Short mmCIF file of C-alpha atoms in Angstrom, two decimals:
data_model
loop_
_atom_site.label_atom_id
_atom_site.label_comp_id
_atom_site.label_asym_id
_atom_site.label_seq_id
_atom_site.Cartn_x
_atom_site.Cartn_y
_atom_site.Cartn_z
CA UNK A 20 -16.64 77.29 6.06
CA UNK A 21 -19.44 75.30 7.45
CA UNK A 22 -19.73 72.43 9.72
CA UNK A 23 -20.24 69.80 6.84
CA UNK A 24 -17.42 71.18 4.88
CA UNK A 25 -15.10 70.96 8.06
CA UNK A 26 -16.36 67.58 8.49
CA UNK A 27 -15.46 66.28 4.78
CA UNK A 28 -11.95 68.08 5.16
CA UNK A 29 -11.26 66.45 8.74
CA UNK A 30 -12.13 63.10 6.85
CA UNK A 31 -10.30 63.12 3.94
CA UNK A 32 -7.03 64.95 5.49
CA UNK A 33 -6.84 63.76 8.77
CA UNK A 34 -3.96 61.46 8.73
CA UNK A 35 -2.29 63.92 7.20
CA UNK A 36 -2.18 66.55 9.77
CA UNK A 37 -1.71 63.82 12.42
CA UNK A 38 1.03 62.61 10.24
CA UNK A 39 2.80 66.32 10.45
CA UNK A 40 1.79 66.74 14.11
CA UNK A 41 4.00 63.69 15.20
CA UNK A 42 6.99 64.58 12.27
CA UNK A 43 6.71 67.90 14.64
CA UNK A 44 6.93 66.32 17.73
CA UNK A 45 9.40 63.66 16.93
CA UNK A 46 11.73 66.52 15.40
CA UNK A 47 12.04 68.69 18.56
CA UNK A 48 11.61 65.28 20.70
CA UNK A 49 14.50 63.56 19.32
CA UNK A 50 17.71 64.74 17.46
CA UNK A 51 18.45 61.67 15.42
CA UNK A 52 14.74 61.94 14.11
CA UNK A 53 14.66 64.36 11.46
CA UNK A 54 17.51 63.52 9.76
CA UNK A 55 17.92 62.21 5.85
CA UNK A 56 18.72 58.62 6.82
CA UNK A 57 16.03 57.98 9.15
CA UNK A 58 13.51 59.69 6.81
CA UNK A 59 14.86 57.10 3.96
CA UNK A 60 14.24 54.21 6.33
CA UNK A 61 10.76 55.05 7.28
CA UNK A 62 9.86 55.30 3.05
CA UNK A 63 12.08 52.32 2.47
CA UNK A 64 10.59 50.16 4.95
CA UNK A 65 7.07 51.72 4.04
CA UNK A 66 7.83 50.84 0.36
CA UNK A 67 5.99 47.43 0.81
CA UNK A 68 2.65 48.16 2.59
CA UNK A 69 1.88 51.26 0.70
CA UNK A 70 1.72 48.90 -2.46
CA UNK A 71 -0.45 46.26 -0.91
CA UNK A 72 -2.68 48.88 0.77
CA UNK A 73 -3.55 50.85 -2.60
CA UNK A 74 -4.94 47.69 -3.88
CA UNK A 75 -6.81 47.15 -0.92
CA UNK A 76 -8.15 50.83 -1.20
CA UNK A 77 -9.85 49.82 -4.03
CA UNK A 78 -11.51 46.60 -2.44
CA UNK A 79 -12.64 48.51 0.69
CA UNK A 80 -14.03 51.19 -1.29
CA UNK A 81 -16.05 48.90 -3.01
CA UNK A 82 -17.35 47.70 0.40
CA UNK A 83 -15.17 44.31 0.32
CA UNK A 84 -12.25 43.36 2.33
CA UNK A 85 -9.23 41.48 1.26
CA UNK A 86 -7.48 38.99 3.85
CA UNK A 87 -5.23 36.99 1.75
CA UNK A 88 -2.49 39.86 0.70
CA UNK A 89 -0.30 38.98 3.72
CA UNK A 90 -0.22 35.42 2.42
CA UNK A 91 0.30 36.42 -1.23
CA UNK A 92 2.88 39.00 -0.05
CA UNK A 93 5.31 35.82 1.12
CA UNK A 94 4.21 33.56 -1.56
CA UNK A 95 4.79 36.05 -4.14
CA UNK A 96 8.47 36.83 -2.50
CA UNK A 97 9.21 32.77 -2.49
CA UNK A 98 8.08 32.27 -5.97
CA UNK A 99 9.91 35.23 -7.40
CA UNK A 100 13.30 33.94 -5.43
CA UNK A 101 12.82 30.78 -7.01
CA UNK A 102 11.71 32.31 -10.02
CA UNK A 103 15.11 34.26 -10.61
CA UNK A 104 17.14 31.23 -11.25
CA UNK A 105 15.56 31.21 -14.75
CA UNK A 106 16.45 35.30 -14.90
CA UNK A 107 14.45 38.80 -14.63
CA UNK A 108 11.25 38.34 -16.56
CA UNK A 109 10.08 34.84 -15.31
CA UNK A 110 10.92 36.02 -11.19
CA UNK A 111 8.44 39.01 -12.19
CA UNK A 112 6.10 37.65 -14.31
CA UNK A 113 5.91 34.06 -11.96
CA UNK A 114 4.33 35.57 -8.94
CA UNK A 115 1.90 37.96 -10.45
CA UNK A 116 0.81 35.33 -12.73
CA UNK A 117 -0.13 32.95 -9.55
CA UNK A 118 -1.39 35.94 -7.52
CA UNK A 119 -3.40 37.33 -9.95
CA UNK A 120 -5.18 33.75 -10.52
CA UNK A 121 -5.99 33.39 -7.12
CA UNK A 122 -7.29 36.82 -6.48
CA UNK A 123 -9.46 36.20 -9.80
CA UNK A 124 -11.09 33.51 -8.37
CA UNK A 125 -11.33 34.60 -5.15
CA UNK A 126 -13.23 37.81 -6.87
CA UNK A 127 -15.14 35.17 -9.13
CA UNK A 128 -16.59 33.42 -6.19
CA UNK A 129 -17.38 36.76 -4.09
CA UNK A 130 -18.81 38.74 -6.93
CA UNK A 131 -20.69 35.78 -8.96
CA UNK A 132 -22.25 34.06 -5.21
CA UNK A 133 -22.68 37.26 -3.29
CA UNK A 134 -20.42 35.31 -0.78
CA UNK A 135 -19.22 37.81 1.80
CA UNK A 136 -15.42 39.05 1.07
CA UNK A 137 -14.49 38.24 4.78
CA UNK A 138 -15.33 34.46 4.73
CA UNK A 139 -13.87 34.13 0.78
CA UNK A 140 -10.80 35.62 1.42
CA UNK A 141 -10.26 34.17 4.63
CA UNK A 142 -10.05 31.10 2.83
CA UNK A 143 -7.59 32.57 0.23
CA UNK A 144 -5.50 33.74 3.37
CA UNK A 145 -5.11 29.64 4.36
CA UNK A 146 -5.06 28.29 1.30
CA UNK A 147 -2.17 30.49 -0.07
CA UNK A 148 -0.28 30.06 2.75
CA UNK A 149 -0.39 26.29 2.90
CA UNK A 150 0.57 26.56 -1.02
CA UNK A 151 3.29 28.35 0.27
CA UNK A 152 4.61 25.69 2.39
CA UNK A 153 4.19 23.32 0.34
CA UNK A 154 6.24 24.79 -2.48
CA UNK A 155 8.81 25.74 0.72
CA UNK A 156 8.58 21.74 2.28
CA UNK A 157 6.94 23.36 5.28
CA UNK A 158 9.52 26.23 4.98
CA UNK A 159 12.57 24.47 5.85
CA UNK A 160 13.77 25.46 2.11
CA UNK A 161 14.56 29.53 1.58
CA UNK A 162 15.25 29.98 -2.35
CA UNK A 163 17.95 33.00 -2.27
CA UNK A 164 17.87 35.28 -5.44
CA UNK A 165 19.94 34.24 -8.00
CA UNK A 166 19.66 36.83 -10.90
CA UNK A 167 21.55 40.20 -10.57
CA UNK A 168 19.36 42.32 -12.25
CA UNK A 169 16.21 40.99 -10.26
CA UNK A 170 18.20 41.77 -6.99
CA UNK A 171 18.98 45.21 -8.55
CA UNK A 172 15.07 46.30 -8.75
CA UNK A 173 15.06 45.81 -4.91
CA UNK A 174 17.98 47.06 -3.57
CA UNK A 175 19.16 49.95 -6.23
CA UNK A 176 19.05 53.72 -5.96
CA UNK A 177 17.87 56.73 -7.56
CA UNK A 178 18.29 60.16 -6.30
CA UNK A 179 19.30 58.60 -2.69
CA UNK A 180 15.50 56.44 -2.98
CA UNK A 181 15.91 52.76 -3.68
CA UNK A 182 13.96 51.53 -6.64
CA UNK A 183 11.01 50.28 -4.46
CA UNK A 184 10.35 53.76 -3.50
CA UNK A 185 10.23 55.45 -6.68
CA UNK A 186 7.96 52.00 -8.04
CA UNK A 187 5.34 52.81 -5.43
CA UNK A 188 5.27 56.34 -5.99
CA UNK A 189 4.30 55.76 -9.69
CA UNK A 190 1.53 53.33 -8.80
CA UNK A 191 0.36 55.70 -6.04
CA UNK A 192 -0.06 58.10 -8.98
CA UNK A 193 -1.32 55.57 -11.32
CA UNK A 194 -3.89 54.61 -8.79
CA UNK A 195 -5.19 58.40 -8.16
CA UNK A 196 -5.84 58.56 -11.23
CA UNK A 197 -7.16 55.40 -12.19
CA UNK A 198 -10.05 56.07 -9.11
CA UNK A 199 -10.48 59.33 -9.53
CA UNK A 200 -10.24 60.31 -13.56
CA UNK A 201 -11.86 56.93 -14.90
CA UNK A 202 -15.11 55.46 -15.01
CA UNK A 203 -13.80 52.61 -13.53
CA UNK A 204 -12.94 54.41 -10.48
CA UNK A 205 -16.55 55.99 -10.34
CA UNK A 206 -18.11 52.70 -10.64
CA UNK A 207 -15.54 51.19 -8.04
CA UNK A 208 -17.13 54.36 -5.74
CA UNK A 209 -20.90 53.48 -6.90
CA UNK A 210 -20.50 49.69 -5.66
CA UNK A 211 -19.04 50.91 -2.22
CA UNK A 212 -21.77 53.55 -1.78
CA UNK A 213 -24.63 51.08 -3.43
CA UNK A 214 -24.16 48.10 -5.04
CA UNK A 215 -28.20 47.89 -5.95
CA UNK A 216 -28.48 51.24 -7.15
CA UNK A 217 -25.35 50.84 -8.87
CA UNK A 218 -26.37 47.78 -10.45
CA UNK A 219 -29.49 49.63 -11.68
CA UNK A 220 -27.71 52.32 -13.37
CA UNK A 221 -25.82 49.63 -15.50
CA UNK A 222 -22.58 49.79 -13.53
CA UNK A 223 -21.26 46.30 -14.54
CA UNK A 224 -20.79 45.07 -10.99
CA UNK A 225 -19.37 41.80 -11.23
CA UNK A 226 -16.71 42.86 -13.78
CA UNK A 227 -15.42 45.69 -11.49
CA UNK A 228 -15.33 43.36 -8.45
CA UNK A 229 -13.03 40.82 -9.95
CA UNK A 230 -10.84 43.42 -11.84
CA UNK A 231 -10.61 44.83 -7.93
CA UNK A 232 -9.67 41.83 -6.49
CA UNK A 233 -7.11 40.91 -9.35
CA UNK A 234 -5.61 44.33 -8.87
CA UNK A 235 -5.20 43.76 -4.84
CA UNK A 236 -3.61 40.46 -5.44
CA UNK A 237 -1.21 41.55 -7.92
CA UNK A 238 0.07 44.02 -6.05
CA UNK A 239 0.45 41.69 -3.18
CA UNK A 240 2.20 39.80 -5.45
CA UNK A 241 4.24 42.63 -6.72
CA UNK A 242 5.32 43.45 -3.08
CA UNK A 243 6.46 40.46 -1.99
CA UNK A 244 8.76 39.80 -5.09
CA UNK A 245 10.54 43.19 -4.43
CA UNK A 246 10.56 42.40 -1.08
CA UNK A 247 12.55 39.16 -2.10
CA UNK A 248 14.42 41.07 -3.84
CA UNK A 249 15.33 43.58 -1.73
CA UNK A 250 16.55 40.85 0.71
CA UNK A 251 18.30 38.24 -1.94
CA UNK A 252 15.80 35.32 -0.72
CA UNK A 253 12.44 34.72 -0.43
CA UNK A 254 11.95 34.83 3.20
CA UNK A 255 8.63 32.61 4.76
CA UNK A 256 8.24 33.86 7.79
CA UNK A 257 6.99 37.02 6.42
CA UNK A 258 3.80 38.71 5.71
CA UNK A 259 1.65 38.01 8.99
CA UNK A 260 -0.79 40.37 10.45
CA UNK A 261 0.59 42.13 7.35
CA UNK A 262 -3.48 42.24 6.16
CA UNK A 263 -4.57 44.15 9.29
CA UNK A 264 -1.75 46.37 8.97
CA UNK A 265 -2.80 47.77 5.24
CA UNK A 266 -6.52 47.74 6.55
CA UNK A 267 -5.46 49.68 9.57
CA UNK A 268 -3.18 52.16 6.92
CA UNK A 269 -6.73 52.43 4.54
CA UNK A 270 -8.82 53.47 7.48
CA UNK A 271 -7.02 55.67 9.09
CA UNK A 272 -6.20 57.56 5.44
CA UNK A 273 -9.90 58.17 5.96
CA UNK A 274 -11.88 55.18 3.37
CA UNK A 275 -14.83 54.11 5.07
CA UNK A 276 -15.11 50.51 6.35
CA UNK A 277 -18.64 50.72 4.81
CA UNK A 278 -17.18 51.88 1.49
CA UNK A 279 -18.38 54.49 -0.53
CA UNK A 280 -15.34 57.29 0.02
CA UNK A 281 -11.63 57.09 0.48
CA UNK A 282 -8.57 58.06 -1.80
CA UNK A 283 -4.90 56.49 -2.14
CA UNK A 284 -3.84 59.68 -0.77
CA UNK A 285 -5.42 59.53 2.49
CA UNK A 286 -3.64 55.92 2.17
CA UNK A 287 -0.44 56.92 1.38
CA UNK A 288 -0.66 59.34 4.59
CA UNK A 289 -1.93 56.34 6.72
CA UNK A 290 1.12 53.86 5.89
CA UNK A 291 3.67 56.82 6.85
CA UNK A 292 2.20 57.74 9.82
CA UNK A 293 2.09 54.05 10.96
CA UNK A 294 5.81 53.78 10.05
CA UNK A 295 6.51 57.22 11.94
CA UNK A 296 5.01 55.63 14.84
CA UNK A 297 7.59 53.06 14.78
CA UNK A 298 10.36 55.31 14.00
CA UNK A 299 9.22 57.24 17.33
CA UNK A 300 8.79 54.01 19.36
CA UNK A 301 12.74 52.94 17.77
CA UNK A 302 13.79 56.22 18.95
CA UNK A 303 12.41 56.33 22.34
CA UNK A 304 14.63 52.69 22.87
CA UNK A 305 13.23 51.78 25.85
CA UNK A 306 9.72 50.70 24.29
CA UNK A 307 9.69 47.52 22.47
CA UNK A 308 8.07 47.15 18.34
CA UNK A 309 5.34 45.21 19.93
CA UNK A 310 4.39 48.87 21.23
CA UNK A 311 4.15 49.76 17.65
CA UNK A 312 0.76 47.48 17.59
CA UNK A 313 -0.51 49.14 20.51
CA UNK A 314 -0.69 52.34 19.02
CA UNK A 315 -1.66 51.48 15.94
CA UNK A 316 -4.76 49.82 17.72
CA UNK A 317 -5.50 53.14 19.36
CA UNK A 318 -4.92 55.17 16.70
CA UNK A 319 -7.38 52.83 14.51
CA UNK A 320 -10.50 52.54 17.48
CA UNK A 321 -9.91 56.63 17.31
CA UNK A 322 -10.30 57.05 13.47
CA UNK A 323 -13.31 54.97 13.32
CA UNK A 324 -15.02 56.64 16.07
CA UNK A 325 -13.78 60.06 14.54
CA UNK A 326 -15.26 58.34 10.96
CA UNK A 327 -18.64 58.06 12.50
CA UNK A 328 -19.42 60.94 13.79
CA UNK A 329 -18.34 63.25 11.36
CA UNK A 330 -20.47 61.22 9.03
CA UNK A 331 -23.50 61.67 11.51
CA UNK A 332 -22.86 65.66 11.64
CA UNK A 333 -22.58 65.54 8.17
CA UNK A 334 -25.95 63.77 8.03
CA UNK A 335 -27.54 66.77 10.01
CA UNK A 336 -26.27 69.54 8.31
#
């Protein structure tokens, strides 16, 4: 195996082996670590992020960056709380319709004026969130879930996994193979690597950038509603920092910042190992969550150094 191959595997499979390094050290570390329950709470409470951050796997592999899926996480958990007094369908169907408009346009303007993602979804970040207080009255009102069967999807179980769970495990598989089986998914890659030469060799660039933007919003949306779900209301305090946190989970799963490479799998392995660090931190008790930040800061600043230079000693081989 040569250098460049050992280079490509550290890449796309690092979080992975750091991921069973600490399930290691945490089992002989701790006795109430490997055990069924906590290993449900870390994929429970994981449920949410990995959702949002295989949507934003696709913008950052396109070389974009999406900043408002924190705010339409909590605005799509309010609307589908107040959604679910008129039953199932509409507390579904009402936030992914509003999410998906606003990450069309926001995917519109970026793609159409060669605005830069940061500054357009920056906006969408405010914006959203001041529709969300609006439709809240500042958040002094909290709609609580009022359909059954809505509060079922979040807070069900099958095969000792509530229903979140086994929802983002089908779009983690949905999403592999929508990026790595489809043309879509090569021309999301082409974009990321070159949007000129891509452009040249007929990829239809705009099209794909809205269509990734759409996707990254409605599964922001999506999130939040099961969220809502999961906890009977539609809570507004929610969702901040929650951007950085699936753009810390995409990086370290190995996607480049610069776009170009990545994979939902790498993805999936970030958002575990960043609730595993949290599970550690809850275990060790005397360490506070805000600890949890800390390391996920260090463990970020060390996968993009790590990115770059196994890209330079790829270069040179």
């Amino acid at each position: 195996m040569n250098r460049e191959q050992v280079s490509r595997i550290l890449q796309q499979h690092g979080a992975m082996m750091v991921l069973g390094l600490l399930v290691i050290v945490g089992s002989l570390a701790f006795d109430s670590f490997a055990t069924p329950e906590n290993a449900a709470s870390v994929v429970v409470s994981s449920s949410f992020l990995a959702i949002i951050a295989i949507g934003m796997t696709f913008v950052i592999i396109s070389g974009g960056i999406d900043l408002s899926v924190g705010s339409l996480f909590v605005l799509g958990g309010v609307l589908a709380a107040y959604g679910s007094q008129y039953g199932l369908i509409v507390a579904l169907l009402l936030p992914l319709a509003v999410c998906g408009v606003v990450g069309l346009l926001q995917g519109l303007v970026i793609a159409r004026t060669g605005m830069a993602p940061f500054i357009v979804t920056l906006a969408g970040l405010l914006g959203v969130r001041g529709l969300m207080l609006a439709i809240s009255n500042e958040g002094a009102t909290t709609y609580l879930v009022k359909n059954r069967a809505f509060a079922t999807l979040g807070q069900g179980e099958l095969l000792g996994l509530s229903y979140p769970v086994h929802i983002t495990i089908v779009l983690a598989l949905l999403a592999m193979v929508l990026l790595q089986r489809t043309g879509f998914g090569q021309n999301v890659y082409a974009i990321g690597g070159n949007e000129q030469a891509a452009a040249f060799m007929g990829v239809p660039v705009v099209r794909t950038k809205v269509y990734v933007y759409v996707m990254s919003a409605l599964l922001a949306g999506l999130a939040g509603a099961l969220n809502a779900a999961r906890l009977s209301s539609g809570v507004t305090i929610l969702g901040i920092g929650l951007e950085l946190d699936a753009i810390a989970a995409v990086v370290i799963g190995g996607t480049l910042l610069t776009g170009g490479a990545g994979g939902i799998t790498g993805t999936v392995a970030g958002v575990l190992l960043l609730g595993v660090i949290q599970s550690l931190i809850n275990q060790v008790g005397s360490l506070t969550s805000a600890f949890q930040q800390v390391v996920s800061g260090m463990f970020l600043a060390l996968v993009v150094v790590a990115q770059r230079l196994l890209s330079k000693a790829q270069r040179l081989t």
